[in-house]
Amino acid sequence: MEESILIRGARVHNLKNVSLAIPHNLLTVVTGVSGSGKSSLVFDTVYAEGQRRYVESLSAYARQFLERMEKPDVDEISGIAPPIAIRQKNTTRNPRSTVATSTEIYDYMRLLYARAGRSYCPKCGDQVQRDTVDYVAKKMLEQPQGSRWYALFPVRVGGGTDALRDHLFELRKKGFNRLYQNSKVFEFSTPESLLDIDFGQPLFVLVDRFVISPDLHQRIVDTTEICYREAGEVIFEDATPQNPPPAVLKFSEKFACKRCGIELVTPEPGLFSFNNPMGACPRCQGFGNTIDYDMERVIPNPGLSLDEGAVDPWTKPQYERFGVQFKKSSRGKVRSNVPYGDLAVEEQAMVVKAIHDSFAEVEAKKYKVHVRVFLSRYRGYANCPDCRGSRLRAEALNVRIAGQTIAAITKLNIEQAYEFFQSLELSPEESAIADKILVEIRQRLKFLNDVGLDYLTLDRLSSTLSGGEAQRIQLATCLGSRLVGACYVLDEPSIGLHSRDTGRLIRILEELRDLGNTIVVVEHDADVMRAADHIIDMGPGAGELGGHIVFEGSYRKIVANGAGTLTSKYLRGDLHAETGGEHREVDPRRTVKFFGARANNLKGIDVEIPLNMMVAVTGVSGSGKSTLVHDVIFQSLTQRLRQSALQGFDEDQDQKAEKVTCRRVERAELVREVVLVDQSPIGRTPRSNPVTYIKAFDLIREIFASTPDARKRGYNGGHFSFNIPGGRCENCQGDGTVTVEMQFLADVELLCEECKGTRFKSAILDIRYKGLNIHEVLQLTVKEALSFFSESKRLITRLKVLADVGLGYLRLGQSATTLSGGEAQRVKLASHLAQATCGGTLFIFDEPTTGLHFDDIAKLLAAFERLIENGGSILIIEHNLDVIRSADWVIDLGPEGGDRGGQIVAQGTPEQIAAARNSYTGRYLKEYAANAAR
């Protein structure tokens, strides 16, 4: 095999005929400014070609079911290994997929419970097991030596005297000569003795009589097998009892409780699968929830007590009586002056039962429309009452290992589950079965723990994971599969990771490399670059100014010289991303306060957000940052804005009751608008482009429509749009290309023969402004357009903001689908900067540095400054130390992730956070500041 992946003449997107070698079995980091061609090289060239070759090797029949990939624009690629892409996206939308199922841990747990689990009777709690013939022999040989025993099985016949007579004849034919009842033996050979039998009492067949001795094992086994074959059970009765009644030992081959007689289902892997009808809860079909009264809507604010009106339906005048009745009946049992969220579990259960009873009474009048409307306000997805959210049928929950059901284990977080399986002790027989399964489970849990996901619970839905979490789960799954000789292509695996956890991630990547794999990572994190064996720096600029390799070599080499690239200057400390200015002072009258924030793992905290400055929310992964910002701050403010907008209107009766995530909000009126800016694409079709998003294309079309030629022909602004009929080419409908479907090959896109890719009719292209037609104007970069349209002040104002956020290299008509996540985010930022004022607007960013180079972060921070100067306020969730140091105010959550998080560890300026003793963020800020000072 060749020593490296050799690429010659790559021209995908903005790559400029790039040739390079990516070494095999090493960790290679590809870095560079946003839009410089990193993803084009790694994903659209290396991964796309490797995937295409794999698909080409399959049969034509198999290929028609797979995604068809076209050949990348490259002269030659050799030495490519089978590629596996782990992207920064969570595409799972399946409500059945959980962390445990997507990592294969649940498959091994099902097998473990089926083979080594112990079943318990749901009624009496005794362990239930099937008595094997060897177990029966072992138990009998434990009886006193020389004791005499009868081996019996019961005679069971239904259907009257004739059926009984026929059954007894059948038994005699089989060679059974004696019956037994009440310590008396009756011989078939003396029929007159049978007259003494009371057929209304239990009757048994006597199979064998023996005296206990060490050499009796085989005889007991044979006797037991005969009894099992005839009746499914065997009864041994002491033949010489000292004190009547005689000792009786019962054994059954049925999987049933000896005390209660309840028969259980034999554990099989399918019994523990909620995706299988055999194991899924019949009521919720394995989803864990049903459409019922949603307690989050019935009790929208758990911070209120029953006296304060915690139960929303009981606050309505016509249903107040239910609340009054409940307080009377539960006096001394439920505290009505304590917030509902602080009540004991038993007290909450009593409240929930009373709520369901009140709804049942109201439902009696469902024939009235207003009652149906009232009830619908509180309906939603609620925990399934049968399985209580475990998704499994009751039979699966009778099986336990170390006293825990499989549902209880999946409710643990990864760290707790790892500790449980590490300390699990089984009997020698169970260990022989389970050891190999446990190795797989422990290994996968260890990998998940190592990539910083210790706070996730195993039953967490995959669809609720962030892109970074989903990517790290894929990474841990790949490690668990122990593949060798593959090429792993990763997209910024450090995103969403606190500086504390980056070291653990690097160890995982090194472990994957040491197995014998090639690792290619698109990354901007300095710690990951330090650990890399090989660094490729793309640049020098972005878009048309990028697409070249400006550096190739080791970390030591890029820091020492690095050919003067932007990356090397930031790594050396010659340039810094943070603004370094003075922090703004907090104005106590310009703060929004949130009291008693409770959601997910937040512990009823009080948070203060200063306005007209940049506030950063930090903390380790899983500490509650997204919950605080999205579920508490964003949701509470949007609810209040919606309510104030509805004031003066009659309250809509069927408006759903909304969950309240904090007790109260102070000074919410200071915020007039809340804007959530994320990295989602600005458009999902090739028709969308940056100038349409910032509303600049309308002005360009107006300029063309106002030219003398256009006015003479009667053209308006609509004629210069490729989205509506009029001026667009109707052959390709304004796309510029025509798609030809090929059955087994990738669909072929051909240039439209009529418009030659210009998207417009030839008559429209005849209209020129300063010598250029509409198609040629759309090919201009933003910087070129600024000088070209210098006479149009309104258009210049719109386009200038794109240049200000560092997007001057974008072409006006560039398709939105070709923009990177960082570029899309900055286009959104530009659209807000274009507004005259942002006064009273709170902008929320969730990890805005995703996909951004050090230089892009500097531009992003400059744009943030512009927003604040315009009167806006900025709230960001961030791990990047440059951004945290540039913030005016920092709120650090923790101290750990999951249940051990959800509290404010420290808040203040970045310097105050750095001085905080128990803050992980503070510790890394301190180190970072010390390194920067050097």
PDB file of N, CA, C and O in Angstrom, residues 703-704 706-710 713 720 762-777 788:
ATOM      1  N   ILE A 703     -32.339  49.201 -10.133  1.00  0.00           N
ATOM      2  CA  ILE A 703     -31.363  49.984 -10.921  1.00  0.00           C
ATOM      3  C   ILE A 703     -31.450  49.586 -12.387  1.00  0.00           C
ATOM      4  O   ILE A 703     -31.480  50.432 -13.296  1.00  0.00           O
ATOM      5  N   PHE A 704     -31.525  48.263 -12.652  1.00  0.00           N
ATOM      6  CA  PHE A 704     -31.618  47.802 -14.053  1.00  0.00           C
ATOM      7  C   PHE A 704     -32.950  48.195 -14.673  1.00  0.00           C
ATOM      8  O   PHE A 704     -33.014  48.553 -15.846  1.00  0.00           O
ATOM      9  N   SER A 706     -34.616  50.792 -14.080  1.00  0.00           N
ATOM     10  CA  SER A 706     -34.696  52.245 -14.302  1.00  0.00           C
ATOM     11  C   SER A 706     -33.799  52.724 -15.455  1.00  0.00           C
ATOM     12  O   SER A 706     -33.753  53.913 -15.752  1.00  0.00           O
ATOM     13  N   THR A 707     -33.061  51.789 -16.117  1.00  0.00           N
ATOM     14  CA  THR A 707     -32.227  52.196 -17.267  1.00  0.00           C
ATOM     15  C   THR A 707     -33.144  52.578 -18.430  1.00  0.00           C
ATOM     16  O   THR A 707     -34.252  52.032 -18.567  1.00  0.00           O
ATOM     17  N   PRO A 708     -32.704  53.499 -19.322  1.00  0.00           N
ATOM     18  CA  PRO A 708     -33.558  53.937 -20.451  1.00  0.00           C
ATOM     19  C   PRO A 708     -34.030  52.771 -21.317  1.00  0.00           C
ATOM     20  O   PRO A 708     -35.216  52.714 -21.690  1.00  0.00           O
ATOM     21  N   ASP A 709     -33.128  51.783 -21.610  1.00  0.00           N
ATOM     22  CA  ASP A 709     -33.510  50.640 -22.463  1.00  0.00           C
ATOM     23  C   ASP A 709     -34.638  49.831 -21.822  1.00  0.00           C
ATOM     24  O   ASP A 709     -35.568  49.377 -22.504  1.00  0.00           O
ATOM     25  N   ALA A 710     -34.518  49.599 -20.508  1.00  0.00           N
ATOM     26  CA  ALA A 710     -35.532  48.793 -19.814  1.00  0.00           C
ATOM     27  C   ALA A 710     -36.874  49.512 -19.796  1.00  0.00           C
ATOM     28  O   ALA A 710     -37.921  48.894 -20.001  1.00  0.00           O
ATOM     29  N   ARG A 713     -38.610  49.274 -23.117  1.00  0.00           N
ATOM     30  CA  ARG A 713     -39.215  47.954 -23.392  1.00  0.00           C
ATOM     31  C   ARG A 713     -40.303  47.592 -22.376  1.00  0.00           C
ATOM     32  O   ARG A 713     -40.880  46.501 -22.456  1.00  0.00           O
ATOM     33  N   PHE A 720     -36.039  41.105 -13.940  1.00  0.00           N
ATOM     34  CA  PHE A 720     -34.629  40.833 -13.660  1.00  0.00           C
ATOM     35  C   PHE A 720     -34.451  39.823 -12.517  1.00  0.00           C
ATOM     36  O   PHE A 720     -33.398  39.732 -11.915  1.00  0.00           O
ATOM     37  N   SER A 762     -32.312  36.159 -23.536  1.00  0.00           N
ATOM     38  CA  SER A 762     -31.322  37.007 -24.217  1.00  0.00           C
ATOM     39  C   SER A 762     -31.760  38.474 -24.245  1.00  0.00           C
ATOM     40  O   SER A 762     -30.943  39.387 -24.149  1.00  0.00           O
ATOM     41  N   ALA A 763     -33.087  38.739 -24.334  1.00  0.00           N
ATOM     42  CA  ALA A 763     -33.582  40.125 -24.373  1.00  0.00           C
ATOM     43  C   ALA A 763     -33.266  40.851 -23.067  1.00  0.00           C
ATOM     44  O   ALA A 763     -32.961  42.051 -23.062  1.00  0.00           O
ATOM     45  N   ILE A 764     -33.331  40.126 -21.946  1.00  0.00           N
ATOM     46  CA  ILE A 764     -33.029  40.729 -20.633  1.00  0.00           C
ATOM     47  C   ILE A 764     -31.533  41.017 -20.543  1.00  0.00           C
ATOM     48  O   ILE A 764     -31.105  42.039 -19.978  1.00  0.00           O
ATOM     49  N   LEU A 765     -30.719  40.122 -21.118  1.00  0.00           N
ATOM     50  CA  LEU A 765     -29.259  40.289 -21.049  1.00  0.00           C
ATOM     51  C   LEU A 765     -28.788  41.455 -21.934  1.00  0.00           C
ATOM     52  O   LEU A 765     -27.646  41.903 -21.802  1.00  0.00           O
ATOM     53  N   ASP A 766     -29.668  41.924 -22.841  1.00  0.00           N
ATOM     54  CA  ASP A 766     -29.298  43.082 -23.682  1.00  0.00           C
ATOM     55  C   ASP A 766     -29.296  44.384 -22.872  1.00  0.00           C
ATOM     56  O   ASP A 766     -28.674  45.367 -23.267  1.00  0.00           O
ATOM     57  N   ILE A 767     -30.046  44.371 -21.738  1.00  0.00           N
ATOM     58  CA  ILE A 767     -30.123  45.586 -20.904  1.00  0.00           C
ATOM     59  C   ILE A 767     -28.823  45.689 -20.101  1.00  0.00           C
ATOM     60  O   ILE A 767     -28.475  44.770 -19.362  1.00  0.00           O
ATOM     61  N   ARG A 768     -28.122  46.799 -20.242  1.00  0.00           N
ATOM     62  CA  ARG A 768     -26.831  46.949 -19.551  1.00  0.00           C
ATOM     63  C   ARG A 768     -26.821  48.197 -18.678  1.00  0.00           C
ATOM     64  O   ARG A 768     -27.451  49.210 -18.993  1.00  0.00           O
ATOM     65  N   TYR A 769     -26.079  48.082 -17.578  1.00  0.00           N
ATOM     66  CA  TYR A 769     -25.863  49.220 -16.688  1.00  0.00           C
ATOM     67  C   TYR A 769     -24.351  49.359 -16.543  1.00  0.00           C
ATOM     68  O   TYR A 769     -23.671  48.423 -16.116  1.00  0.00           O
ATOM     69  N   LYS A 770     -23.814  50.498 -16.956  1.00  0.00           N
ATOM     70  CA  LYS A 770     -22.365  50.744 -16.960  1.00  0.00           C
ATOM     71  C   LYS A 770     -21.615  49.632 -17.703  1.00  0.00           C
ATOM     72  O   LYS A 770     -20.566  49.174 -17.279  1.00  0.00           O
ATOM     73  N   GLY A 771     -22.235  49.150 -18.783  1.00  0.00           N
ATOM     74  CA  GLY A 771     -21.571  48.177 -19.632  1.00  0.00           C
ATOM     75  C   GLY A 771     -21.744  46.726 -19.211  1.00  0.00           C
ATOM     76  O   GLY A 771     -21.307  45.812 -19.915  1.00  0.00           O
ATOM     77  N   LEU A 772     -22.391  46.454 -18.062  1.00  0.00           N
ATOM     78  CA  LEU A 772     -22.581  45.063 -17.598  1.00  0.00           C
ATOM     79  C   LEU A 772     -24.063  44.719 -17.576  1.00  0.00           C
ATOM     80  O   LEU A 772     -24.901  45.559 -17.225  1.00  0.00           O
ATOM     81  N   ASN A 773     -24.388  43.442 -17.964  1.00  0.00           N
ATOM     82  CA  ASN A 773     -25.787  42.999 -17.848  1.00  0.00           C
ATOM     83  C   ASN A 773     -26.002  42.366 -16.461  1.00  0.00           C
ATOM     84  O   ASN A 773     -25.063  42.216 -15.678  1.00  0.00           O
ATOM     85  N   ILE A 774     -27.236  41.956 -16.184  1.00  0.00           N
ATOM     86  CA  ILE A 774     -27.595  41.446 -14.840  1.00  0.00           C
ATOM     87  C   ILE A 774     -26.776  40.207 -14.473  1.00  0.00           C
ATOM     88  O   ILE A 774     -26.347  40.044 -13.326  1.00  0.00           O
ATOM     89  N   HIS A 775     -26.526  39.320 -15.444  1.00  0.00           N
ATOM     90  CA  HIS A 775     -25.747  38.109 -15.170  1.00  0.00           C
ATOM     91  C   HIS A 775     -24.309  38.474 -14.789  1.00  0.00           C
ATOM     92  O   HIS A 775     -23.744  37.906 -13.831  1.00  0.00           O
ATOM     93  N   GLU A 776     -23.716  39.411 -15.517  1.00  0.00           N
ATOM     94  CA  GLU A 776     -22.320  39.807 -15.238  1.00  0.00           C
ATOM     95  C   GLU A 776     -22.199  40.511 -13.888  1.00  0.00           C
ATOM     96  O   GLU A 776     -21.203  40.356 -13.175  1.00  0.00           O
ATOM     97  N   VAL A 777     -23.244  41.259 -13.499  1.00  0.00           N
ATOM     98  CA  VAL A 777     -23.240  41.926 -12.187  1.00  0.00           C
ATOM     99  C   VAL A 777     -23.253  40.888 -11.067  1.00  0.00           C
ATOM    100  O   VAL A 777     -22.562  41.034 -10.054  1.00  0.00           O
ATOM    101  N   PHE A 788     -18.417  49.474  -8.197  1.00  0.00           N
ATOM    102  CA  PHE A 788     -19.260  49.516  -9.400  1.00  0.00           C
ATOM    103  C   PHE A 788     -20.550  50.302  -9.156  1.00  0.00           C
ATOM    104  O   PHE A 788     -20.997  51.077  -9.994  1.00  0.00           O
TER     105      PHE A 788
END
